[in-house]
Short mmCIF file of C-alpha atoms and ligand atoms in Angstrom, two decimals:
data_model
loop_
_atom_site.label_atom_id
_atom_site.label_comp_id
_atom_site.label_asym_id
_atom_site.label_seq_id
_atom_site.Cartn_x
_atom_site.Cartn_y
_atom_site.Cartn_z
CA MET A 231 69.90 61.78 103.77
CA ALA A 232 71.81 59.44 101.44
CA LYS A 233 75.44 60.40 100.95
CA LEU A 234 76.94 60.86 97.49
CA TRP A 235 79.63 58.47 98.69
CA GLY A 236 77.19 56.11 100.49
CA GLY A 237 77.33 53.07 98.18
CA ARG A 238 79.51 50.83 100.32
CA PHE A 239 77.80 51.61 103.63
CA LYS A 240 75.01 49.57 105.20
CA LEU A 241 74.09 51.99 107.98
CA GLU A 242 73.30 55.66 107.62
CA SER A 243 75.91 57.94 109.14
CA SER A 244 75.17 59.20 112.61
CA ALA A 245 74.11 62.78 113.22
CA LEU A 246 77.17 63.11 115.40
CA LEU A 247 79.42 62.15 112.50
CA ASP A 248 77.66 64.63 110.25
CA GLU A 249 78.22 67.39 112.73
CA PHE A 250 81.86 66.53 113.33
CA ASN A 251 82.79 65.83 109.73
CA ALA A 252 81.09 68.76 108.05
CA SER A 253 82.80 71.86 106.76
CA ILE A 254 79.76 73.33 105.07
CA THR A 255 79.12 75.77 107.90
CA PHE A 256 82.25 77.63 106.86
CA ASP A 257 83.35 76.43 103.42
CA GLN A 258 80.13 77.78 101.85
CA LYS A 259 82.26 80.91 101.49
CA LEU A 260 83.89 79.10 98.56
CA TRP A 261 80.68 78.67 96.58
CA ARG A 262 81.53 81.06 93.75
CA TYR A 263 84.86 79.35 93.22
CA ASP A 264 83.28 75.91 93.35
CA ILE A 265 80.76 76.84 90.69
CA LEU A 266 83.38 78.48 88.50
CA GLY A 267 85.61 75.41 88.85
CA SER A 268 82.75 73.04 88.04
CA LYS A 269 81.63 74.96 84.98
CA THR A 270 85.15 75.02 83.63
CA HIS A 271 85.59 71.33 84.42
CA ALA A 272 82.35 70.52 82.56
CA ARG A 273 83.52 72.41 79.49
CA MET A 274 86.84 70.60 79.65
CA LEU A 275 84.95 67.28 79.79
CA GLY A 276 83.26 68.43 76.59
CA ARG A 277 86.60 69.07 74.92
CA ILE A 278 87.83 65.56 75.71
CA GLY A 279 84.60 63.92 74.59
CA VAL A 280 83.19 62.90 77.99
CA LEU A 281 80.18 65.24 77.78
CA ASP A 282 78.28 66.40 74.71
CA SER A 283 77.31 70.00 74.16
CA SER A 284 73.72 69.62 75.37
CA GLU A 285 74.94 67.98 78.56
CA ILE A 286 77.38 70.82 79.14
CA ALA A 287 74.64 73.38 78.56
CA LEU A 288 72.35 71.60 81.02
CA ILE A 289 75.06 71.40 83.66
CA GLU A 290 76.01 75.04 83.20
CA SER A 291 72.47 76.33 83.44
CA GLY A 292 71.87 74.12 86.49
CA LEU A 293 74.97 75.56 88.14
CA ASP A 294 73.88 79.09 87.24
CA LYS A 295 70.53 78.50 88.87
CA ILE A 296 72.19 77.23 92.01
CA ALA A 297 74.46 80.28 91.98
CA SER A 298 71.54 82.67 91.87
CA GLU A 299 69.75 80.75 94.63
CA ILE A 300 72.81 81.05 96.84
CA GLU A 301 73.26 84.69 95.92
CA GLN A 302 69.69 85.47 96.90
CA GLY A 303 69.93 83.49 100.10
CA ARG A 304 67.38 80.91 98.93
CA PHE A 305 69.73 77.93 98.93
CA VAL A 306 69.53 75.76 102.02
CA PHE A 307 72.90 74.53 103.24
CA SER A 308 72.60 71.51 105.45
CA ILE A 309 75.12 69.67 107.49
CA GLU A 310 74.32 66.27 105.94
CA GLN A 311 75.81 67.54 102.70
CA GLU A 312 79.15 67.77 104.46
CA ASP A 313 80.81 70.40 102.33
CA ILE A 314 80.19 73.01 99.65
CA HIS A 315 81.37 70.64 96.91
CA MET A 316 78.81 67.96 97.70
CA ALA A 317 76.09 70.47 98.46
CA ILE A 318 76.40 71.95 94.99
CA GLU A 319 76.81 68.60 93.25
CA SER A 320 73.79 67.06 94.90
CA ALA A 321 71.72 70.19 94.27
CA LEU A 322 72.72 69.92 90.62
CA ILE A 323 71.65 66.28 90.43
CA GLU A 324 68.38 67.19 92.13
CA ARG A 325 67.71 69.93 89.59
CA ILE A 326 68.90 68.42 86.29
CA GLY A 327 68.80 64.69 87.00
CA ASP A 328 71.16 62.05 85.67
CA VAL A 329 73.37 64.34 83.59
CA GLY A 330 74.39 65.99 86.85
CA LYS A 331 75.88 62.69 87.93
CA LYS A 332 78.47 62.95 85.15
CA LEU A 333 80.04 66.17 86.41
CA HIS A 334 82.36 64.48 88.87
CA THR A 335 84.05 62.42 86.14
CA ALA A 336 87.82 62.81 86.09
CA ARG A 337 88.06 64.79 89.30
CA SER A 338 88.00 64.18 93.04
CA ARG A 339 86.97 66.39 95.91
CA ASN A 340 90.66 66.49 96.72
CA ASP A 341 91.67 68.37 93.60
CA GLN A 342 88.36 70.22 93.64
CA VAL A 343 88.93 71.72 97.08
CA ALA A 344 92.58 72.38 96.24
CA LEU A 345 91.39 74.42 93.25
CA ASP A 346 88.58 76.30 95.02
CA PHE A 347 90.62 77.20 98.05
CA ARG A 348 93.64 78.21 96.02
CA MET A 349 91.50 80.53 93.89
CA TYR A 350 90.07 82.07 97.06
CA VAL A 351 93.55 82.63 98.49
CA LEU A 352 94.93 84.11 95.26
CA ASP A 353 91.99 86.48 94.77
CA HIS A 354 92.10 87.67 98.33
CA SER A 355 95.82 88.29 98.15
CA VAL A 356 95.00 90.70 95.33
CA LEU A 357 92.08 92.34 97.15
CA ILE A 358 94.24 92.89 100.21
CA ALA A 359 97.16 94.25 98.18
CA ASP A 360 94.75 96.66 96.53
CA LYS A 361 93.52 97.92 99.91
CA ILE A 362 97.08 98.36 101.17
CA LEU A 363 97.86 100.40 98.06
CA SER A 364 94.89 102.71 98.71
CA LEU A 365 96.01 103.13 102.30
CA MET A 366 99.52 103.98 101.11
CA THR A 367 98.26 106.47 98.56
CA MET A 368 96.24 108.27 101.23
CA LEU A 369 99.16 108.27 103.68
CA LEU A 370 101.52 109.61 101.02
CA ALA A 371 99.11 112.44 100.21
CA LEU A 372 99.04 113.25 103.92
CA ALA A 373 102.84 113.05 104.03
CA ARG A 374 103.05 115.59 101.19
CA LYS A 375 101.24 118.11 103.36
CA HIS A 376 103.59 117.60 106.26
CA THR A 377 107.13 117.65 104.90
CA HIS A 378 107.78 120.79 106.96
CA THR A 379 105.86 119.76 110.07
CA LEU A 380 108.46 119.24 112.76
CA MET A 381 108.11 116.41 115.21
CA PRO A 382 110.53 114.64 117.50
CA GLY A 383 112.03 111.52 115.97
CA MET A 384 112.58 108.94 118.67
CA THR A 385 114.76 106.02 119.58
CA HIS A 386 113.96 104.02 122.72
CA LEU A 387 110.79 106.15 122.74
CA GLN A 388 113.03 109.02 123.85
CA HIS A 389 113.38 112.26 121.90
CA ALA A 390 116.30 111.83 119.51
CA GLN A 391 116.44 114.14 116.47
CA PRO A 392 113.93 116.42 114.78
CA ILE A 393 112.18 114.94 111.77
CA ASN A 394 109.10 115.92 109.82
CA LEU A 395 105.76 114.17 110.08
CA GLY A 396 105.79 113.35 106.35
CA PHE A 397 109.02 111.43 106.83
CA HIS A 398 107.45 109.38 109.63
CA LEU A 399 104.43 108.55 107.46
CA VAL A 400 106.73 107.47 104.63
CA ALA A 401 108.43 105.09 107.06
CA TRP A 402 105.04 103.46 107.68
CA CYS A 403 104.51 103.19 103.93
CA GLU A 404 107.83 101.47 103.38
CA SER A 405 106.73 98.60 105.61
CA LEU A 406 103.40 98.46 103.79
CA ARG A 407 105.23 98.31 100.49
CA ARG A 408 107.00 95.15 101.63
CA ASP A 409 103.59 93.70 102.50
CA VAL A 410 102.35 94.33 98.97
CA GLU A 411 105.52 92.78 97.58
CA ARG A 412 105.00 89.69 99.72
CA LEU A 413 101.43 89.35 98.41
CA GLU A 414 102.60 89.83 94.82
CA SER A 415 105.24 87.18 95.17
CA LEU A 416 102.95 84.64 96.80
CA HIS A 417 100.53 85.13 93.93
CA THR A 418 103.23 84.52 91.34
CA ARG A 419 104.56 81.44 93.17
CA ASN A 420 101.17 79.84 93.76
CA ASN A 421 99.24 80.70 90.61
CA LEU A 422 99.33 77.05 89.49
CA MET A 423 96.22 75.03 88.69
CA PRO A 424 95.67 71.76 90.64
CA LEU A 425 92.45 70.41 89.04
CA GLY A 426 92.96 67.15 87.17
CA SER A 427 95.19 65.72 89.88
CA GLY A 428 92.29 63.46 90.84
CA ALA A 429 92.35 61.91 94.28
CA LEU A 430 96.16 61.81 94.36
CA ALA A 431 97.51 60.00 91.32
CA GLY A 432 96.10 61.84 88.33
CA THR A 433 93.21 60.53 86.21
CA PRO A 434 92.89 57.93 83.45
CA TYR A 435 91.09 60.54 81.33
CA ASN A 436 93.06 62.85 79.18
CA ASN A 437 92.14 65.92 81.28
CA ASP A 438 93.11 69.04 79.38
CA ARG A 439 94.74 70.69 82.38
CA GLU A 440 96.53 73.28 80.26
CA TRP A 441 93.21 74.49 78.94
CA ILE A 442 91.59 74.74 82.38
CA SER A 443 94.64 76.53 83.66
CA LYS A 444 94.37 79.14 80.91
CA GLN A 445 90.61 79.49 81.32
CA LEU A 446 91.00 80.25 85.02
CA GLY A 447 93.92 82.65 84.62
CA PHE A 448 96.60 80.42 86.13
CA SER A 449 100.12 80.55 84.80
CA ALA A 450 100.35 76.73 84.40
CA PRO A 451 98.95 73.47 85.79
CA THR A 452 100.61 72.12 88.95
CA ARG A 453 103.32 69.58 88.19
CA ASN A 454 102.74 66.61 90.49
CA ALA A 455 99.30 65.27 91.37
CA MET A 456 100.20 64.02 94.82
CA ASP A 457 101.74 67.32 95.84
CA SER A 458 98.82 69.22 94.29
CA VAL A 459 96.18 67.67 96.54
CA SER A 460 98.20 67.86 99.73
CA ASP A 461 99.93 71.21 99.36
CA ARG A 462 98.63 74.08 101.46
CA ASP A 463 101.73 76.28 101.18
CA PHE A 464 99.70 78.83 99.28
CA ALA A 465 97.45 79.28 102.32
CA LEU A 466 100.42 79.43 104.66
CA ASP A 467 102.11 82.01 102.44
CA LEU A 468 99.02 84.17 102.78
CA LEU A 469 98.77 83.64 106.54
CA TYR A 470 102.41 84.59 106.92
CA ALA A 471 101.98 87.69 104.75
CA LEU A 472 98.95 88.71 106.81
CA ALA A 473 100.73 88.06 110.11
CA MET A 474 103.53 90.38 108.96
CA LEU A 475 101.02 92.96 107.76
CA GLY A 476 99.23 92.64 111.11
CA MET A 477 102.51 93.29 112.88
CA HIS A 478 103.04 96.45 110.82
CA ILE A 479 99.49 97.61 111.41
CA SER A 480 99.89 97.04 115.13
CA ARG A 481 103.06 99.16 115.19
CA ILE A 482 101.25 101.96 113.37
CA ALA A 483 98.28 101.57 115.70
CA GLU A 484 100.54 101.77 118.74
CA GLU A 485 101.81 105.14 117.52
CA LEU A 486 98.24 106.33 117.01
CA VAL A 487 97.50 105.37 120.62
CA LEU A 488 100.58 107.24 121.84
CA TRP A 489 100.08 110.28 119.64
CA SER A 490 96.47 110.72 120.66
CA SER A 491 97.28 110.52 124.38
CA ALA A 492 97.37 113.64 126.57
CA GLU A 493 101.08 113.03 127.15
CA PHE A 494 101.89 113.36 123.43
CA GLY A 495 98.90 115.30 122.10
CA PHE A 496 100.25 115.09 118.53
CA MET A 497 96.91 114.13 117.03
CA ARG A 498 93.22 113.99 117.69
CA LEU A 499 91.13 111.10 116.49
CA SER A 500 87.91 112.08 114.79
CA ASP A 501 84.81 111.57 116.97
CA GLU A 502 83.58 109.19 114.30
CA TYR A 503 86.38 106.77 115.09
CA ALA A 504 86.79 107.21 118.82
CA THR A 505 84.80 105.79 121.70
CA GLY A 506 83.63 106.97 125.10
CA SER A 507 83.65 105.44 128.53
CA SER A 508 80.59 104.03 130.24
CA ILE A 509 81.54 105.65 133.51
CA MET A 510 83.92 108.54 132.84
CA PRO A 511 82.01 111.14 130.84
CA GLN A 512 85.12 113.06 129.79
CA LYS A 513 86.87 110.13 128.10
CA LYS A 514 87.72 109.76 124.44
CA ASN A 515 89.31 106.39 123.90
CA PRO A 516 91.35 105.04 121.00
CA ASP A 517 89.53 101.68 120.83
CA VAL A 518 90.07 101.39 117.09
CA PRO A 519 93.88 101.56 117.14
CA GLU A 520 93.88 99.34 120.20
CA LEU A 521 91.82 96.72 118.39
CA LEU A 522 94.05 97.05 115.34
CA ARG A 523 96.97 96.30 117.65
CA GLY A 524 95.09 93.40 119.21
CA LYS A 525 94.16 91.80 115.87
CA SER A 526 97.77 90.74 115.44
CA GLY A 527 97.00 88.06 118.06
CA ARG A 528 94.56 86.25 115.82
CA LEU A 529 96.72 86.77 112.72
CA TYR A 530 99.75 85.15 114.35
CA GLY A 531 97.49 82.49 115.88
CA ASN A 532 96.01 81.57 112.51
CA LEU A 533 99.46 81.12 111.02
CA MET A 534 100.47 78.84 113.91
CA ARG A 535 97.20 76.97 113.66
CA LEU A 536 97.72 75.92 110.06
CA LEU A 537 101.43 75.25 110.49
CA VAL A 538 100.54 72.82 113.24
CA VAL A 539 97.74 71.19 111.23
CA MET A 540 100.10 70.57 108.32
CA LYS A 541 103.01 69.32 110.37
CA SER A 542 103.74 65.58 109.89
CA LEU A 543 100.87 64.92 107.48
CA PRO A 544 101.76 61.97 105.26
CA LEU A 545 101.08 62.33 101.55
CA ALA A 546 98.64 62.85 100.03
CA TYR A 547 95.26 64.30 101.08
CA ASN A 548 94.23 63.98 104.74
CA LYS A 549 91.05 65.27 106.26
CA ASP A 550 93.14 67.30 108.72
CA THR A 551 93.49 69.83 105.92
CA GLN A 552 89.82 70.69 106.21
CA GLU A 553 91.01 72.67 109.25
CA ASP A 554 92.85 75.04 106.89
CA LYS A 555 89.92 77.20 105.93
CA GLU A 556 88.67 78.97 109.02
CA ALA A 557 92.15 80.23 109.86
CA VAL A 558 92.48 81.75 106.41
CA PHE A 559 88.94 83.15 106.30
CA ASP A 560 89.43 84.73 109.69
CA SER A 561 92.75 86.32 108.76
CA VAL A 562 91.41 87.59 105.44
CA ASP A 563 88.23 89.04 106.95
CA SER A 564 89.98 90.76 109.82
CA THR A 565 92.70 92.13 107.56
CA LEU A 566 90.27 93.62 105.05
CA LEU A 567 88.29 95.28 107.81
CA SER A 568 91.43 96.44 109.64
CA LEU A 569 92.84 98.06 106.52
CA GLU A 570 89.61 99.85 105.85
CA ILE A 571 89.27 101.29 109.31
CA LEU A 572 92.96 102.17 109.61
CA HIS A 573 92.53 104.13 106.40
CA ALA A 574 89.51 105.97 107.78
CA VAL A 575 91.12 106.68 111.15
CA CYS A 576 94.27 108.18 109.63
CA GLU A 577 92.37 110.14 107.01
CA SER A 578 89.99 111.71 109.52
CA ALA A 579 92.50 112.45 112.30
CA SER A 580 93.86 115.95 112.82
CA PHE A 581 97.45 116.71 113.70
CA ASP A 582 98.51 119.33 116.22
CA LYS A 583 101.60 120.96 114.72
CA LYS A 584 102.10 123.21 117.75
CA ALA A 585 102.18 120.29 120.15
CA MET A 586 104.65 118.45 117.94
CA LEU A 587 106.89 121.51 117.75
CA LYS A 588 106.70 121.98 121.49
CA ALA A 589 107.71 118.38 122.00
CA CYS A 590 110.74 119.00 119.77
CA GLN A 591 111.91 121.67 122.18
CA LYS A 592 112.37 119.11 124.88
CA GLY A 593 115.38 116.81 124.83
CA HIS A 594 118.08 118.84 123.03
CA LEU A 595 117.22 117.32 119.67
CA SER A 596 119.80 119.37 117.80
CA ALA A 597 122.73 118.31 119.99
CA THR A 598 124.02 116.01 117.22
CA ASP A 599 124.13 119.04 114.93
CA LEU A 600 126.49 120.81 117.31
CA ALA A 601 128.77 117.76 117.33
CA ASP A 602 128.61 117.64 113.51
CA PHE A 603 129.52 121.36 113.36
CA LEU A 604 132.59 120.74 115.56
CA VAL A 605 133.66 117.86 113.32
CA ARG A 606 133.08 119.45 109.95
CA GLU A 607 134.08 123.02 110.57
CA CYS A 608 136.47 122.88 113.47
CA GLY A 609 138.32 119.64 112.69
CA VAL A 610 137.47 118.12 116.07
CA PRO A 611 137.43 114.27 116.08
CA PHE A 612 133.83 113.02 116.47
CA ARG A 613 134.33 111.35 119.84
CA GLU A 614 135.75 114.59 121.26
CA ALA A 615 133.00 116.63 119.62
CA HIS A 616 130.47 114.30 121.26
CA HIS A 617 132.05 115.03 124.65
CA ILE A 618 132.14 118.81 124.17
CA THR A 619 128.51 118.78 123.04
CA GLY A 620 127.63 116.80 126.16
CA ARG A 621 129.07 119.64 128.22
CA ILE A 622 126.98 122.18 126.30
CA VAL A 623 123.87 120.05 126.90
CA ALA A 624 124.70 120.08 130.62
CA TYR A 625 125.06 123.88 130.45
CA ALA A 626 121.66 124.22 128.70
CA GLU A 627 120.05 121.95 131.31
CA SER A 628 121.49 124.05 134.13
CA SER A 629 120.17 127.24 132.56
CA GLY A 630 116.77 125.66 132.06
CA CYS A 631 116.61 125.76 128.25
CA ASP A 632 117.02 123.53 125.24
CA VAL A 633 120.21 123.45 123.14
CA SER A 634 118.17 124.74 120.21
CA GLU A 635 117.35 127.85 122.26
CA LEU A 636 120.90 128.88 123.28
CA SER A 637 121.96 132.30 122.02
CA GLU A 638 124.98 132.77 119.78
CA ARG A 639 126.75 134.63 122.58
CA GLU A 640 126.21 131.84 125.09
CA LEU A 641 127.33 129.19 122.61
CA VAL A 642 130.52 130.97 121.65
CA SER A 643 131.44 131.68 125.23
CA GLU A 644 130.72 128.19 126.55
CA LEU A 645 132.46 126.47 123.63
CA THR A 646 135.48 128.72 124.02
CA LYS A 647 135.75 127.72 127.66
CA LEU A 648 135.94 124.09 126.56
CA THR A 649 138.33 124.52 123.58
CA PRO A 650 140.01 127.94 123.79
CA SER A 651 142.13 127.30 120.69
CA LEU A 652 139.00 127.41 118.49
CA GLU A 653 137.71 130.74 119.72
CA SER A 654 138.21 132.58 116.42
CA THR A 655 136.43 129.83 114.45
CA PHE A 656 133.52 129.91 116.88
CA ALA A 657 133.33 133.68 116.69
CA LYS A 658 132.77 133.76 112.93
CA SER A 659 130.52 130.69 112.58
CA SER A 660 126.93 131.64 113.49
CA ILE A 661 126.48 128.40 115.38
CA SER A 662 123.01 129.02 116.80
CA LYS A 663 121.48 129.12 113.31
CA ARG A 664 122.57 125.54 112.74
CA LEU A 665 121.05 124.42 115.98
CA THR A 666 117.46 125.45 115.34
CA LEU A 667 115.10 122.49 115.05
CA LEU A 668 114.23 123.31 111.47
CA ALA A 669 117.89 123.60 110.45
CA SER A 670 118.63 120.31 112.14
CA MET A 671 115.85 118.54 110.22
CA GLN A 672 116.79 120.23 106.94
CA ALA A 673 120.44 119.28 107.37
CA ARG A 674 119.69 115.58 106.93
CA THR A 675 119.80 115.57 103.18
CA SER A 676 121.35 112.16 102.70
CA LEU A 677 119.51 109.68 100.50
CA GLY A 678 116.54 108.50 102.57
CA GLY A 679 117.07 111.29 105.12
CA THR A 680 114.43 113.48 106.73
CA ALA A 681 115.18 116.87 105.05
CA SER A 682 111.97 118.11 103.41
CA LYS A 683 113.43 117.69 99.94
CA ALA A 684 114.70 114.19 100.65
CA THR A 685 111.28 113.32 102.11
CA SER A 686 109.54 114.66 99.00
CA THR A 687 111.76 112.52 96.81
CA GLN A 688 110.80 109.47 98.85
CA ILE A 689 107.12 110.34 98.57
CA SER A 690 107.36 110.72 94.80
CA SER A 691 109.14 107.46 94.23
CA LEU A 692 106.85 105.51 96.55
CA ASN A 693 103.85 107.03 94.80
CA ALA A 694 105.21 106.02 91.43
CA TRP A 695 105.88 102.53 92.75
CA ALA A 696 102.33 102.25 94.16
CA LYS A 697 100.82 103.34 90.85
CA LYS A 698 102.78 100.70 88.99
CA ALA A 699 101.99 98.06 91.58
CA ARG A 700 98.31 98.80 91.24
CA LYS A 701 98.46 98.52 87.46
CA LYS A 702 100.15 95.16 87.58
CA LEU A 703 97.84 93.62 90.19
CA PRO A 704 96.86 90.19 88.85
CA GLU A 705 93.36 89.73 87.49
CA LEU A 706 90.84 88.25 89.90
CA LYS A 707 89.56 84.77 89.12
CA ILE A 708 86.15 86.05 90.17
CA GLU A 709 85.46 89.71 89.56
CA ALA A 710 82.25 89.66 91.59
CA LYS A 711 82.01 91.10 95.06
CA VAL A 712 83.71 88.21 96.76
CA GLU A 713 85.01 90.40 99.49
CA ASN A 714 82.27 90.62 102.05
CA GLU A 715 81.06 87.07 102.13
N1 LIG B 1009 85.69 69.37 102.81
C1 LIG B 1009 86.91 68.77 102.42
C2 LIG B 1009 88.08 69.66 102.79
O1 LIG B 1009 87.85 70.78 103.02
C3 LIG B 1009 86.91 68.49 100.97
C4 LIG B 1009 87.78 67.37 100.53
C5 LIG B 1009 87.28 66.09 101.03
N2 LIG B 1009 87.99 64.98 100.49
C6 LIG B 1009 87.92 63.76 101.03
N3 LIG B 1009 88.60 62.84 100.46
N4 LIG B 1009 87.19 63.52 102.07
O2 LIG B 1009 89.22 69.24 102.84
#
């Protein structure tokens, strides 16, 4: 097949070249953006007197026809057309004839692909942010129900202090909030319009770049043509944001794996989102959280992949950059799917409050509260209070119970043995009440602390933030269902 760029060649390109050079097998994903960009470019050419209104109408209807053929799966993509840009342009020429040949005036594939790909990246940053916000909203609703559900808070994966489940879920949401903020900021930074940069040096036509920028919902045209065609920071920003998000998702997933194990027993995954074993009939496996954890591998890999492709590229456009797309498509697709299934898994899981409470009774979780009591009400310096409490923990261990289960009588008598001078203070203090697990959790009222009230405050403010964030999500360049292609 003759190439659109074939004028200076005597021989036809080899099939091997076509196979190696082509990006159409994957960049067809960009078709909606390519058509939108071309229609807008054609109208701009009308404004600057390059095309007349009947030519524009012909081009637009030709592009619309191609769009519906692609949509209905009737359009044949072939490797000889190299990429989505040339596939659509040559289809246009085939359908409307010579007028189609005017479309590529005052643009190059370099600024064309920079535009298409940037629009894809920007739109998908919004779609992903939107999905994170739904996940957060669901998790916060779940958190609301569990502000009194005790569970062991851990450090080093060892029981540390009692918290409530709602508080733990809010902690997840805080990391997700940063992910949304990263997506918002990359959108703001990169919402600049590259078309009209030409091959690298601008065009001799008076391209109305401001107008195109407005039409396509950008905040302004890019500022330097050479940078515009070679910059892929926008894609790297997204890959970085998704690598971070993937890291957060994998940490959440790891906790789902732990919590659903027999050792923890804090939660049960719904049958709908669990899997069995081909040999052990009794098994219920957490494949979904494990895969969510594993996806971080490809998300980090994709970031590395594009960083390496871009490293040392001289200005301006180089074909190396064609290797940018699959990494981004892969990260976007796996992230959208991951967010959806993480949402479903968390929403359908059931929590075992009794098991969580039982776990709290192991590990002397309220020991810090005894030390705090000695500091605040007995004037003991913290380091000394820490030591005395350690002795009480040893006493509880030797009598086979948890500090939270010691009786008032035992506490007073053991503490008196350690600091006889404080006997009268101990006697009138009702110490055991402060050492229950619930009291320990409720005592942490500091800003951001786990007390039910403090947790509720966090839930409310995160909810309010999420609502606002959703309202100010940028408009999509293409409202259609771009997501699952
Ligand atoms: N398929 C190419 C890419 O993805 C489009 C740009 C080609 N430009 C060029 N001068 N060969 O980068």
